Amino acid sequence: MEKQVLVQIKNLKKYYPVSGGKKKAAKALDGVTFDIYRGETLGLVGESGCGKTTVGRAILRLIPVTEGEVWFDGQNITQYSEKEMLPLRSRMQIIFQDPYGCLDPRKTVYDIIAAPLKLNGIKDKALLKEKVWKLMEEVGLREDYIDRYPHEFSGGQRQRIGIARALAINPEFIVCDEPVSALDVSVQAQVINLIRKLQKEHGLTYLFISHDLRVVKHLCDRIVVMYLGTVVETGTKKDIYENPCHPYTRALLSAVPEIGSEAVKNRAILQGDIPSPIDLPSGCRFHTRCPMAEERCSRETPPAVDLGNGHLCSCHYCG
C-alpha cells in the first residue's frame, strides 16, 4: 500500500535580519526539504540551534517563511492568511517543550483544556465538562484535578495537561517539540508511552523534534538529521541507526551514552565549535568539523544522494 503524504516542506528558508553595518541575516533554515507520511512519527534531530524548532513552527504557520513552500494534505498553505488558516488550525497542533511556560498560570486545568473546545463552537457547560473529563482520563489525569492550577502539578502532569489540550479538537497532525526534554528521566518513559498510545488510538501523525537519539530510536519510524539549517541525512530508523552514512550522523550516534569501555574508546568526537548561522561556511556546512573533509568540501555543496529506499545523504563521499 502506497504511503500518503500529509505534510511536505520544499526548499524551506527562514532568515532573521541582524543589526549591523552590512545587510546580514541569521539563516535558521536554508533549503530544508522533506515529507511526513500520514500515520508515521518522523524524528527531527540535530544539535541545539540547527533549526529543528523553526521547522516545526514554520509548518504550523506560527512564523512566516522567507522562501519555500509548506503543504498540508495537498494544500499549499505557505501564503495563507490567518483567516484561511483557521479551518486548518483544528487539524494541526503542537506539544511544547516547557510544560509550565506553555500553560497560563491563572487558568485551571478545566479552563486550559476547554479553551480550544470553546473556540471551536462548544458552548454547553455540561458537554464541555464531560469532554474535559474524558480528555483528562485519556492522558492519565485524575478527575479531581480539574479545578487545580498549573503550579500545583509536577512537570510530567503539566505535560499531560498540554497533551490533553492538543488533543481536544481531534487533530490529525501534532508537532512534538522536545516534549520530554524538560522532564525527569523517570517520567520521560511514561510520557513517551502515552504519546505512542494516543497515536494508535487516534491515528495521529507526529513530527517529533528531539536531541535525544535514544528517545527518537524508541518512538520514530523515519529520521531527518539537520545541521546548521540544512538536512544532511534522511532515512528509516534502521537506515540511520544501523547504516549511518553522513559523518555528522555518525558523530551524533557516537555521542549517545553507552556502557562499556569499548564504546567510550570508539567515540567519534567532533572538533571545533558550530559555525555562526550569520557567517556560514562555504561548500559543505559541516566541513569545518568533519574528519573526512578535503579541499573539495569547502568549495562544493554536496547534493542529496539517494542510497535506496528513500535513504538520502548529502555528502561527497557517501554512496
PDB file of C-alpha atoms in Angstrom:
ATOM      1  CA  MET A   1       0.000   0.000   0.000  1.00  0.00           C
ATOM      2  CA  GLU A   2       1.441   3.352  -1.075  1.00  0.00           C
ATOM      3  CA  LYS A   3       2.148   5.819   1.718  1.00  0.00           C
ATOM      4  CA  GLN A   4       0.139   9.027   1.678  1.00  0.00           C
ATOM      5  CA  VAL A   5       1.991  12.287   2.261  1.00  0.00           C
ATOM      6  CA  LEU A   6       0.303  14.541   4.819  1.00  0.00           C
ATOM      7  CA  VAL A   7       2.947  17.280   5.196  1.00  0.00           C
ATOM      8  CA  GLN A   8       5.532  18.470   2.671  1.00  0.00           C
ATOM      9  CA  ILE A   9       8.113  21.185   3.018  1.00  0.00           C
ATOM     10  CA  LYS A  10      10.003  22.229  -0.085  1.00  0.00           C
ATOM     11  CA  ASN A  11      13.235  24.266  -0.074  1.00  0.00           C
ATOM     12  CA  LEU A  12      12.154  25.970   3.150  1.00  0.00           C
ATOM     13  CA  LYS A  13      14.164  29.031   4.174  1.00  0.00           C
ATOM     14  CA  LYS A  14      13.855  31.251   7.219  1.00  0.00           C
ATOM     15  CA  TYR A  15      16.239  34.175   7.596  1.00  0.00           C
ATOM     16  CA  TYR A  16      16.300  36.562  10.553  1.00  0.00           C
ATOM     17  CA  PRO A  17      17.787  40.015   9.873  1.00  0.00           C
ATOM     18  CA  VAL A  18      20.533  41.092  12.253  1.00  0.00           C
ATOM     19  CA  SER A  19      21.667  44.597  13.119  1.00  0.00           C
ATOM     20  CA  GLY A  20      24.980  45.826  11.769  1.00  0.00           C
ATOM     21  CA  GLY A  21      26.634  47.857   9.082  1.00  0.00           C
ATOM     22  CA  LYS A  22      26.105  45.304   6.319  1.00  0.00           C
ATOM     23  CA  LYS A  23      22.877  43.593   5.362  1.00  0.00           C
ATOM     24  CA  LYS A  24      23.286  40.254   7.060  1.00  0.00           C
ATOM     25  CA  ALA A  25      20.856  37.572   8.207  1.00  0.00           C
ATOM     26  CA  ALA A  26      20.903  34.588  10.516  1.00  0.00           C
ATOM     27  CA  LYS A  27      19.934  31.637   8.316  1.00  0.00           C
ATOM     28  CA  ALA A  28      17.908  29.470  10.680  1.00  0.00           C
ATOM     29  CA  LEU A  29      16.679  27.352   7.740  1.00  0.00           C
ATOM     30  CA  ASP A  30      18.400  27.300   4.374  1.00  0.00           C
ATOM     31  CA  GLY A  31      16.679  24.999   1.900  1.00  0.00           C
ATOM     32  CA  VAL A  32      15.052  22.266   4.023  1.00  0.00           C
ATOM     33  CA  THR A  33      13.021  19.647   2.142  1.00  0.00           C
ATOM     34  CA  PHE A  34      11.262  16.522   3.427  1.00  0.00           C
ATOM     35  CA  ASP A  35       7.870  14.756   3.587  1.00  0.00           C
ATOM     36  CA  ILE A  36       5.858  13.413   6.515  1.00  0.00           C
ATOM     37  CA  TYR A  37       3.620  10.439   5.753  1.00  0.00           C
ATOM     38  CA  ARG A  38       0.171  10.081   7.244  1.00  0.00           C
ATOM     39  CA  GLY A  39       0.219   7.977  10.422  1.00  0.00           C
ATOM     40  CA  GLU A  40       4.004   7.969  10.919  1.00  0.00           C
ATOM     41  CA  THR A  41       6.281   9.533  13.503  1.00  0.00           C
ATOM     42  CA  LEU A  42       9.084  11.447  11.807  1.00  0.00           C
ATOM     43  CA  GLY A  43      12.018  12.295  14.058  1.00  0.00           C
ATOM     44  CA  LEU A  44      13.857  15.575  13.522  1.00  0.00           C
ATOM     45  CA  VAL A  45      17.263  15.568  15.217  1.00  0.00           C
ATOM     46  CA  GLY A  46      20.384  17.684  15.465  1.00  0.00           C
ATOM     47  CA  GLU A  47      22.348  19.866  17.865  1.00  0.00           C
ATOM     48  CA  SER A  48      20.764  22.860  19.564  1.00  0.00           C
ATOM     49  CA  GLY A  49      20.467  25.768  17.146  1.00  0.00           C
ATOM     50  CA  CYS A  50      20.281  23.653  13.980  1.00  0.00           C
ATOM     51  CA  GLY A  51      16.742  24.873  13.145  1.00  0.00           C
ATOM     52  CA  LYS A  52      14.567  21.994  14.388  1.00  0.00           C
ATOM     53  CA  THR A  53      12.040  24.100  16.303  1.00  0.00           C
ATOM     54  CA  THR A  54      11.937  26.666  13.492  1.00  0.00           C
ATOM     55  CA  VAL A  55      10.853  23.891  11.096  1.00  0.00           C
ATOM     56  CA  GLY A  56       8.005  22.852  13.401  1.00  0.00           C
ATOM     57  CA  ARG A  57       6.744  26.401  13.854  1.00  0.00           C
ATOM     58  CA  ALA A  58       7.018  27.127  10.130  1.00  0.00           C
ATOM     59  CA  ILE A  59       4.929  24.042   9.273  1.00  0.00           C
ATOM     60  CA  LEU A  60       2.207  25.221  11.675  1.00  0.00           C
ATOM     61  CA  ARG A  61       2.452  28.732  10.211  1.00  0.00           C
ATOM     62  CA  LEU A  62       3.285  30.176  13.618  1.00  0.00           C
ATOM     63  CA  ILE A  63       6.105  32.065  11.896  1.00  0.00           C
ATOM     64  CA  PRO A  64       6.303  33.330   8.289  1.00  0.00           C
ATOM     65  CA  VAL A  65       8.880  31.773   5.986  1.00  0.00           C
ATOM     66  CA  THR A  66      11.410  33.675   3.874  1.00  0.00           C
ATOM     67  CA  GLU A  67      11.217  31.300   0.921  1.00  0.00           C
ATOM     68  CA  GLY A  68       9.966  27.837   0.012  1.00  0.00           C
ATOM     69  CA  GLU A  69       6.651  26.038   0.438  1.00  0.00           C
ATOM     70  CA  VAL A  70       4.658  24.313   3.168  1.00  0.00           C
ATOM     71  CA  TRP A  71       1.995  21.836   2.025  1.00  0.00           C
ATOM     72  CA  PHE A  72      -0.631  20.238   4.267  1.00  0.00           C
ATOM     73  CA  ASP A  73      -2.880  17.470   2.925  1.00  0.00           C
ATOM     74  CA  GLY A  74      -2.421  18.640  -0.670  1.00  0.00           C
ATOM     75  CA  GLN A  75      -2.867  22.365   0.059  1.00  0.00           C
ATOM     76  CA  ASN A  76      -0.076  24.894  -0.325  1.00  0.00           C
ATOM     77  CA  ILE A  77      -0.569  26.858   2.900  1.00  0.00           C
ATOM     78  CA  THR A  78       2.628  28.934   2.660  1.00  0.00           C
ATOM     79  CA  GLN A  79       0.866  32.218   1.943  1.00  0.00           C
ATOM     80  CA  TYR A  80      -2.462  31.526   3.682  1.00  0.00           C
ATOM     81  CA  SER A  81      -3.829  34.425   5.704  1.00  0.00           C
ATOM     82  CA  GLU A  82      -4.800  33.808   9.333  1.00  0.00           C
ATOM     83  CA  LYS A  83      -8.449  33.652   8.209  1.00  0.00           C
ATOM     84  CA  GLU A  84      -7.602  30.990   5.619  1.00  0.00           C
ATOM     85  CA  MET A  85      -5.618  29.063   8.250  1.00  0.00           C
ATOM     86  CA  LEU A  86      -8.494  28.948  10.752  1.00  0.00           C
ATOM     87  CA  PRO A  87     -10.185  25.808   9.315  1.00  0.00           C
ATOM     88  CA  LEU A  88      -6.782  24.035   9.392  1.00  0.00           C
ATOM     89  CA  ARG A  89      -5.871  25.026  12.963  1.00  0.00           C
ATOM     90  CA  SER A  90      -8.027  22.252  14.408  1.00  0.00           C
ATOM     91  CA  ARG A  91      -6.186  19.683  12.240  1.00  0.00           C
ATOM     92  CA  MET A  92      -2.670  20.592  13.404  1.00  0.00           C
ATOM     93  CA  GLN A  93      -1.465  21.169  16.969  1.00  0.00           C
ATOM     94  CA  ILE A  94       1.739  21.420  18.996  1.00  0.00           C
ATOM     95  CA  ILE A  95       3.060  20.000  22.265  1.00  0.00           C
ATOM     96  CA  PHE A  96       5.614  22.449  23.663  1.00  0.00           C
ATOM     97  CA  GLN A  97       8.964  21.740  25.286  1.00  0.00           C
ATOM     98  CA  ASP A  98       8.321  23.652  28.517  1.00  0.00           C
ATOM     99  CA  PRO A  99       5.289  22.104  30.254  1.00  0.00           C
ATOM    100  CA  TYR A 100       4.990  25.060  32.641  1.00  0.00           C
ATOM    101  CA  GLY A 101       5.734  28.009  30.379  1.00  0.00           C
ATOM    102  CA  CYS A 102       3.062  26.967  27.859  1.00  0.00           C
ATOM    103  CA  LEU A 103       0.241  26.876  30.472  1.00  0.00           C
ATOM    104  CA  ASP A 104      -1.464  30.036  31.720  1.00  0.00           C
ATOM    105  CA  PRO A 105      -0.790  30.091  35.497  1.00  0.00           C
ATOM    106  CA  ARG A 106      -4.056  31.965  36.098  1.00  0.00           C
ATOM    107  CA  LYS A 107      -6.198  29.264  34.477  1.00  0.00           C
ATOM    108  CA  THR A 108      -7.405  25.987  35.965  1.00  0.00           C
ATOM    109  CA  VAL A 109      -6.982  22.636  34.213  1.00  0.00           C
ATOM    110  CA  TYR A 110     -10.605  22.915  33.105  1.00  0.00           C
ATOM    111  CA  ASP A 111     -10.065  26.374  31.581  1.00  0.00           C
ATOM    112  CA  ILE A 112      -6.881  25.270  29.763  1.00  0.00           C
ATOM    113  CA  ILE A 113      -8.350  22.133  28.174  1.00  0.00           C
ATOM    114  CA  ALA A 114     -11.772  23.663  27.496  1.00  0.00           C
ATOM    115  CA  ALA A 115     -10.355  26.741  25.702  1.00  0.00           C
ATOM    116  CA  PRO A 116      -9.858  25.086  22.259  1.00  0.00           C
ATOM    117  CA  LEU A 117     -13.256  23.365  22.572  1.00  0.00           C
ATOM    118  CA  LYS A 118     -14.935  26.730  23.174  1.00  0.00           C
ATOM    119  CA  LEU A 119     -13.076  28.264  20.244  1.00  0.00           C
ATOM    120  CA  ASN A 120     -14.499  25.503  18.066  1.00  0.00           C
ATOM    121  CA  GLY A 121     -18.097  26.254  18.989  1.00  0.00           C
ATOM    122  CA  ILE A 122     -18.886  24.069  22.003  1.00  0.00           C
ATOM    123  CA  LYS A 123     -20.770  26.278  24.477  1.00  0.00           C
ATOM    124  CA  ASP A 124     -22.839  23.822  26.543  1.00  0.00           C
ATOM    125  CA  LYS A 125     -21.233  23.702  30.019  1.00  0.00           C
ATOM    126  CA  ALA A 126     -22.243  20.109  30.768  1.00  0.00           C
ATOM    127  CA  LEU A 127     -20.867  18.891  27.432  1.00  0.00           C
ATOM    128  CA  LEU A 128     -17.645  20.889  27.927  1.00  0.00           C
ATOM    129  CA  LYS A 129     -17.075  19.368  31.360  1.00  0.00           C
ATOM    130  CA  GLU A 130     -17.755  15.871  30.038  1.00  0.00           C
ATOM    131  CA  LYS A 131     -15.259  16.316  27.190  1.00  0.00           C
ATOM    132  CA  VAL A 132     -12.612  17.768  29.518  1.00  0.00           C
ATOM    133  CA  TRP A 133     -13.034  14.839  31.923  1.00  0.00           C
ATOM    134  CA  LYS A 134     -12.690  12.374  29.052  1.00  0.00           C
ATOM    135  CA  LEU A 135      -9.507  14.058  27.812  1.00  0.00           C
ATOM    136  CA  MET A 136      -8.058  14.082  31.322  1.00  0.00           C
ATOM    137  CA  GLU A 137      -8.764  10.379  31.643  1.00  0.00           C
ATOM    138  CA  GLU A 138      -7.094   9.697  28.276  1.00  0.00           C
ATOM    139  CA  VAL A 139      -3.851  11.331  29.370  1.00  0.00           C
ATOM    140  CA  GLY A 140      -3.833   9.809  32.862  1.00  0.00           C
ATOM    141  CA  LEU A 141      -5.039  12.734  34.988  1.00  0.00           C
ATOM    142  CA  ARG A 142      -7.497  12.298  37.862  1.00  0.00           C
ATOM    143  CA  GLU A 143     -10.927  13.927  37.700  1.00  0.00           C
ATOM    144  CA  ASP A 144     -10.390  15.833  40.935  1.00  0.00           C
ATOM    145  CA  TYR A 145      -7.520  17.769  39.319  1.00  0.00           C
ATOM    146  CA  ILE A 146      -9.981  19.703  37.158  1.00  0.00           C
ATOM    147  CA  ASP A 147     -10.088  22.850  39.328  1.00  0.00           C
ATOM    148  CA  ARG A 148      -6.370  22.989  40.149  1.00  0.00           C
ATOM    149  CA  TYR A 149      -3.775  25.384  38.710  1.00  0.00           C
ATOM    150  CA  PRO A 150      -0.529  24.534  36.820  1.00  0.00           C
ATOM    151  CA  HIS A 151       1.755  25.345  39.785  1.00  0.00           C
ATOM    152  CA  GLU A 152       0.077  22.551  41.773  1.00  0.00           C
ATOM    153  CA  PHE A 153       1.387  19.847  39.414  1.00  0.00           C
ATOM    154  CA  SER A 154       4.670  18.112  38.658  1.00  0.00           C
ATOM    155  CA  GLY A 155       6.410  18.572  35.286  1.00  0.00           C
ATOM    156  CA  GLY A 156       5.043  15.281  33.959  1.00  0.00           C
ATOM    157  CA  GLN A 157       1.491  16.140  35.000  1.00  0.00           C
ATOM    158  CA  ARG A 158       1.767  19.579  33.374  1.00  0.00           C
ATOM    159  CA  GLN A 159       2.924  17.967  30.132  1.00  0.00           C
ATOM    160  CA  ARG A 160      -0.131  15.681  30.284  1.00  0.00           C
ATOM    161  CA  ILE A 161      -2.319  18.797  30.562  1.00  0.00           C
ATOM    162  CA  GLY A 162      -0.591  20.212  27.468  1.00  0.00           C
ATOM    163  CA  ILE A 163      -1.144  16.933  25.597  1.00  0.00           C
ATOM    164  CA  ALA A 164      -4.830  16.913  26.570  1.00  0.00           C
ATOM    165  CA  ARG A 165      -5.188  20.471  25.258  1.00  0.00           C
ATOM    166  CA  ALA A 166      -3.517  19.490  21.965  1.00  0.00           C
ATOM    167  CA  LEU A 167      -5.888  16.522  21.601  1.00  0.00           C
ATOM    168  CA  ALA A 168      -9.045  18.468  22.460  1.00  0.00           C
ATOM    169  CA  ILE A 169     -10.114  19.263  18.892  1.00  0.00           C
ATOM    170  CA  ASN A 170      -9.154  15.907  17.322  1.00  0.00           C
ATOM    171  CA  PRO A 171      -6.111  16.971  15.265  1.00  0.00           C
ATOM    172  CA  GLU A 172      -4.529  14.807  12.577  1.00  0.00           C
ATOM    173  CA  PHE A 173      -1.002  16.175  12.912  1.00  0.00           C
ATOM    174  CA  ILE A 174       0.958  17.159  16.032  1.00  0.00           C
ATOM    175  CA  VAL A 175       4.376  18.774  16.289  1.00  0.00           C
ATOM    176  CA  CYS A 176       6.053  17.405  19.429  1.00  0.00           C
ATOM    177  CA  ASP A 177       8.731  19.990  20.191  1.00  0.00           C
ATOM    178  CA  GLU A 178      11.119  18.182  22.567  1.00  0.00           C
ATOM    179  CA  PRO A 179       8.144  17.185  24.764  1.00  0.00           C
ATOM    180  CA  VAL A 180      10.176  15.169  27.290  1.00  0.00           C
ATOM    181  CA  SER A 181      13.492  17.058  27.455  1.00  0.00           C
ATOM    182  CA  ALA A 182      12.385  19.146  30.468  1.00  0.00           C
ATOM    183  CA  LEU A 183      11.146  16.101  32.423  1.00  0.00           C
ATOM    184  CA  ASP A 184      12.879  13.806  34.891  1.00  0.00           C
ATOM    185  CA  VAL A 185      14.200  10.619  33.291  1.00  0.00           C
ATOM    186  CA  SER A 186      11.787   8.535  35.392  1.00  0.00           C
ATOM    187  CA  VAL A 187       8.831  10.456  33.925  1.00  0.00           C
ATOM    188  CA  GLN A 188      10.070  10.599  30.307  1.00  0.00           C
ATOM    189  CA  ALA A 189       9.217   6.953  29.587  1.00  0.00           C
ATOM    190  CA  GLN A 190       5.653   7.419  30.868  1.00  0.00           C
ATOM    191  CA  VAL A 191       5.048  10.428  28.605  1.00  0.00           C
ATOM    192  CA  ILE A 192       6.650   8.715  25.592  1.00  0.00           C
ATOM    193  CA  ASN A 193       4.434   5.658  26.070  1.00  0.00           C
ATOM    194  CA  LEU A 194       1.407   7.954  26.372  1.00  0.00           C
ATOM    195  CA  ILE A 195       2.333   9.674  23.089  1.00  0.00           C
ATOM    196  CA  ARG A 196       2.600   6.263  21.371  1.00  0.00           C
ATOM    197  CA  LYS A 197      -0.710   5.072  22.819  1.00  0.00           C
ATOM    198  CA  LEU A 198      -2.551   8.184  21.669  1.00  0.00           C
ATOM    199  CA  GLN A 199      -1.126   7.822  18.170  1.00  0.00           C
ATOM    200  CA  LYS A 200      -2.542   4.303  17.864  1.00  0.00           C
ATOM    201  CA  GLU A 201      -5.925   5.282  19.297  1.00  0.00           C
ATOM    202  CA  HIS A 202      -6.379   8.465  17.236  1.00  0.00           C
ATOM    203  CA  GLY A 203      -4.387   7.688  14.065  1.00  0.00           C
ATOM    204  CA  LEU A 204      -2.127  10.694  14.645  1.00  0.00           C
ATOM    205  CA  THR A 205       0.844  11.840  12.587  1.00  0.00           C
ATOM    206  CA  TYR A 206       3.791  13.244  14.555  1.00  0.00           C
ATOM    207  CA  LEU A 207       6.795  15.418  13.837  1.00  0.00           C
ATOM    208  CA  PHE A 208       8.932  14.537  16.867  1.00  0.00           C
ATOM    209  CA  ILE A 209      11.682  17.103  17.460  1.00  0.00           C
ATOM    210  CA  SER A 210      14.442  15.974  19.802  1.00  0.00           C
ATOM    211  CA  HIS A 211      18.163  15.971  20.508  1.00  0.00           C
ATOM    212  CA  ASP A 212      17.879  12.690  22.443  1.00  0.00           C
ATOM    213  CA  LEU A 213      18.654   9.899  19.984  1.00  0.00           C
ATOM    214  CA  ARG A 214      17.638   7.200  22.470  1.00  0.00           C
ATOM    215  CA  VAL A 215      14.096   8.608  22.630  1.00  0.00           C
ATOM    216  CA  VAL A 216      13.979   9.011  18.841  1.00  0.00           C
ATOM    217  CA  LYS A 217      15.038   5.385  18.312  1.00  0.00           C
ATOM    218  CA  HIS A 218      12.239   4.195  20.587  1.00  0.00           C
ATOM    219  CA  LEU A 219       9.491   6.312  19.057  1.00  0.00           C
ATOM    220  CA  CYS A 220      10.177   7.243  15.424  1.00  0.00           C
ATOM    221  CA  ASP A 221       9.659   5.464  12.090  1.00  0.00           C
ATOM    222  CA  ARG A 222      11.895   7.699   9.954  1.00  0.00           C
ATOM    223  CA  ILE A 223      14.503  10.279  10.903  1.00  0.00           C
ATOM    224  CA  VAL A 224      15.720  13.568   9.415  1.00  0.00           C
ATOM    225  CA  VAL A 225      19.141  14.782  10.592  1.00  0.00           C
ATOM    226  CA  MET A 226      19.759  18.544  10.479  1.00  0.00           C
ATOM    227  CA  TYR A 227      22.939  20.587  10.713  1.00  0.00           C
ATOM    228  CA  LEU A 228      23.099  24.391  10.571  1.00  0.00           C
ATOM    229  CA  GLY A 229      19.720  24.886   8.910  1.00  0.00           C
ATOM    230  CA  THR A 230      20.074  22.109   6.316  1.00  0.00           C
ATOM    231  CA  VAL A 231      19.185  18.423   6.084  1.00  0.00           C
ATOM    232  CA  VAL A 232      22.264  16.183   5.909  1.00  0.00           C
ATOM    233  CA  GLU A 233      20.648  12.729   6.066  1.00  0.00           C
ATOM    234  CA  THR A 234      17.164  11.202   5.884  1.00  0.00           C
ATOM    235  CA  GLY A 235      16.206   7.564   6.297  1.00  0.00           C
ATOM    236  CA  THR A 236      14.265   4.920   8.149  1.00  0.00           C
ATOM    237  CA  LYS A 237      15.164   4.181  11.744  1.00  0.00           C
ATOM    238  CA  LYS A 238      17.084   1.121  10.542  1.00  0.00           C
ATOM    239  CA  ASP A 239      18.998   3.180   7.943  1.00  0.00           C
ATOM    240  CA  ILE A 240      20.059   5.827  10.437  1.00  0.00           C
ATOM    241  CA  TYR A 241      20.949   3.599  13.375  1.00  0.00           C
ATOM    242  CA  GLU A 242      22.443   0.615  11.532  1.00  0.00           C
ATOM    243  CA  ASN A 243      23.893   2.263   8.431  1.00  0.00           C
ATOM    244  CA  PRO A 244      24.534   5.967   9.093  1.00  0.00           C
ATOM    245  CA  CYS A 245      26.315   7.488   6.094  1.00  0.00           C
ATOM    246  CA  HIS A 246      26.906  11.134   6.905  1.00  0.00           C
ATOM    247  CA  PRO A 247      29.878  11.783   9.246  1.00  0.00           C
ATOM    248  CA  TYR A 248      27.697  14.149  11.295  1.00  0.00           C
ATOM    249  CA  THR A 249      25.065  11.442  11.824  1.00  0.00           C
ATOM    250  CA  ARG A 250      27.781   9.032  12.894  1.00  0.00           C
ATOM    251  CA  ALA A 251      29.130  11.602  15.356  1.00  0.00           C
ATOM    252  CA  LEU A 252      25.663  12.164  16.845  1.00  0.00           C
ATOM    253  CA  LEU A 253      25.134   8.432  17.316  1.00  0.00           C
ATOM    254  CA  SER A 254      28.605   8.082  18.796  1.00  0.00           C
ATOM    255  CA  ALA A 255      27.697  10.665  21.447  1.00  0.00           C
ATOM    256  CA  VAL A 256      24.802   8.558  22.785  1.00  0.00           C
ATOM    257  CA  PRO A 257      25.857   7.298  26.242  1.00  0.00           C
ATOM    258  CA  GLU A 258      26.715   3.579  26.328  1.00  0.00           C
ATOM    259  CA  ILE A 259      28.016   1.237  28.974  1.00  0.00           C
ATOM    260  CA  GLY A 260      31.432  -0.326  28.422  1.00  0.00           C
ATOM    261  CA  SER A 261      34.996   0.861  27.809  1.00  0.00           C
ATOM    262  CA  GLU A 262      34.957  -0.139  24.106  1.00  0.00           C
ATOM    263  CA  ALA A 263      32.000   2.172  23.413  1.00  0.00           C
ATOM    264  CA  VAL A 264      33.842   5.073  25.036  1.00  0.00           C
ATOM    265  CA  LYS A 265      37.123   4.268  23.250  1.00  0.00           C
ATOM    266  CA  ASN A 266      35.496   4.255  19.788  1.00  0.00           C
ATOM    267  CA  ARG A 267      33.636   7.550  20.128  1.00  0.00           C
ATOM    268  CA  ALA A 268      33.839   9.988  17.186  1.00  0.00           C
ATOM    269  CA  ILE A 269      34.415  13.306  18.938  1.00  0.00           C
ATOM    270  CA  LEU A 270      33.596  16.408  16.887  1.00  0.00           C
ATOM    271  CA  GLN A 271      36.279  19.082  16.913  1.00  0.00           C
ATOM    272  CA  GLY A 272      35.630  22.826  16.978  1.00  0.00           C
ATOM    273  CA  ASP A 273      32.527  24.899  17.555  1.00  0.00           C
ATOM    274  CA  ILE A 274      29.369  25.134  15.476  1.00  0.00           C
ATOM    275  CA  PRO A 275      29.804  27.997  12.955  1.00  0.00           C
ATOM    276  CA  SER A 276      27.583  31.052  13.247  1.00  0.00           C
ATOM    277  CA  PRO A 277      24.359  30.997  11.159  1.00  0.00           C
ATOM    278  CA  ILE A 278      25.204  34.603  10.231  1.00  0.00           C
ATOM    279  CA  ASP A 279      28.544  33.676   8.656  1.00  0.00           C
ATOM    280  CA  LEU A 280      28.080  30.166   7.274  1.00  0.00           C
ATOM    281  CA  PRO A 281      30.934  28.100   5.796  1.00  0.00           C
ATOM    282  CA  SER A 282      31.081  27.771   2.012  1.00  0.00           C
ATOM    283  CA  GLY A 283      30.527  24.393   0.362  1.00  0.00           C
ATOM    284  CA  CYS A 284      29.509  21.677   2.810  1.00  0.00           C
ATOM    285  CA  ARG A 285      28.324  23.275   6.051  1.00  0.00           C
ATOM    286  CA  PHE A 286      29.934  20.503   8.062  1.00  0.00           C
ATOM    287  CA  HIS A 287      33.409  20.623   6.507  1.00  0.00           C
ATOM    288  CA  THR A 288      34.909  22.799   9.289  1.00  0.00           C
ATOM    289  CA  ARG A 289      34.326  19.984  11.804  1.00  0.00           C
ATOM    290  CA  CYS A 290      34.397  16.908   9.570  1.00  0.00           C
ATOM    291  CA  PRO A 291      37.227  14.362   9.983  1.00  0.00           C
ATOM    292  CA  MET A 292      36.799  13.324   6.319  1.00  0.00           C
ATOM    293  CA  ALA A 293      36.866  16.826   4.826  1.00  0.00           C
ATOM    294  CA  GLU A 294      39.022  17.588   1.802  1.00  0.00           C
ATOM    295  CA  GLU A 295      39.560  20.730  -0.258  1.00  0.00           C
ATOM    296  CA  ARG A 296      36.560  19.964  -2.455  1.00  0.00           C
ATOM    297  CA  CYS A 297      34.239  20.069   0.579  1.00  0.00           C
ATOM    298  CA  SER A 298      34.957  23.758   1.193  1.00  0.00           C
ATOM    299  CA  ARG A 299      34.100  24.633  -2.425  1.00  0.00           C
ATOM    300  CA  GLU A 300      31.140  22.465  -3.435  1.00  0.00           C
ATOM    301  CA  THR A 301      27.818  21.964  -1.690  1.00  0.00           C
ATOM    302  CA  PRO A 302      27.080  18.221  -1.787  1.00  0.00           C
ATOM    303  CA  PRO A 303      23.760  17.178  -3.373  1.00  0.00           C
ATOM    304  CA  ALA A 304      21.398  14.736  -1.647  1.00  0.00           C
ATOM    305  CA  VAL A 305      22.341  11.253  -2.912  1.00  0.00           C
ATOM    306  CA  ASP A 306      19.633   8.561  -2.905  1.00  0.00           C
ATOM    307  CA  LEU A 307      21.148   5.413  -1.417  1.00  0.00           C
ATOM    308  CA  GLY A 308      17.958   3.427  -1.998  1.00  0.00           C
ATOM    309  CA  ASN A 309      14.634   3.027  -0.184  1.00  0.00           C
ATOM    310  CA  GLY A 310      14.456   6.775   0.455  1.00  0.00           C
ATOM    311  CA  HIS A 311      17.769   6.890   2.330  1.00  0.00           C
ATOM    312  CA  LEU A 312      19.243  10.283   1.370  1.00  0.00           C
ATOM    313  CA  CYS A 313      22.674  11.600   2.315  1.00  0.00           C
ATOM    314  CA  SER A 314      24.253  14.967   1.490  1.00  0.00           C
ATOM    315  CA  CYS A 315      27.968  14.145   1.486  1.00  0.00           C
ATOM    316  CA  HIS A 316      30.549  13.979  -1.309  1.00  0.00           C
ATOM    317  CA  TYR A 317      31.753  10.612  -0.021  1.00  0.00           C
ATOM    318  CA  CYS A 318      28.523   8.705   0.655  1.00  0.00           C
ATOM    319  CA  GLY A 319      27.093   6.173  -1.734  1.00  0.00           C
TER     320      GLY A 319
END
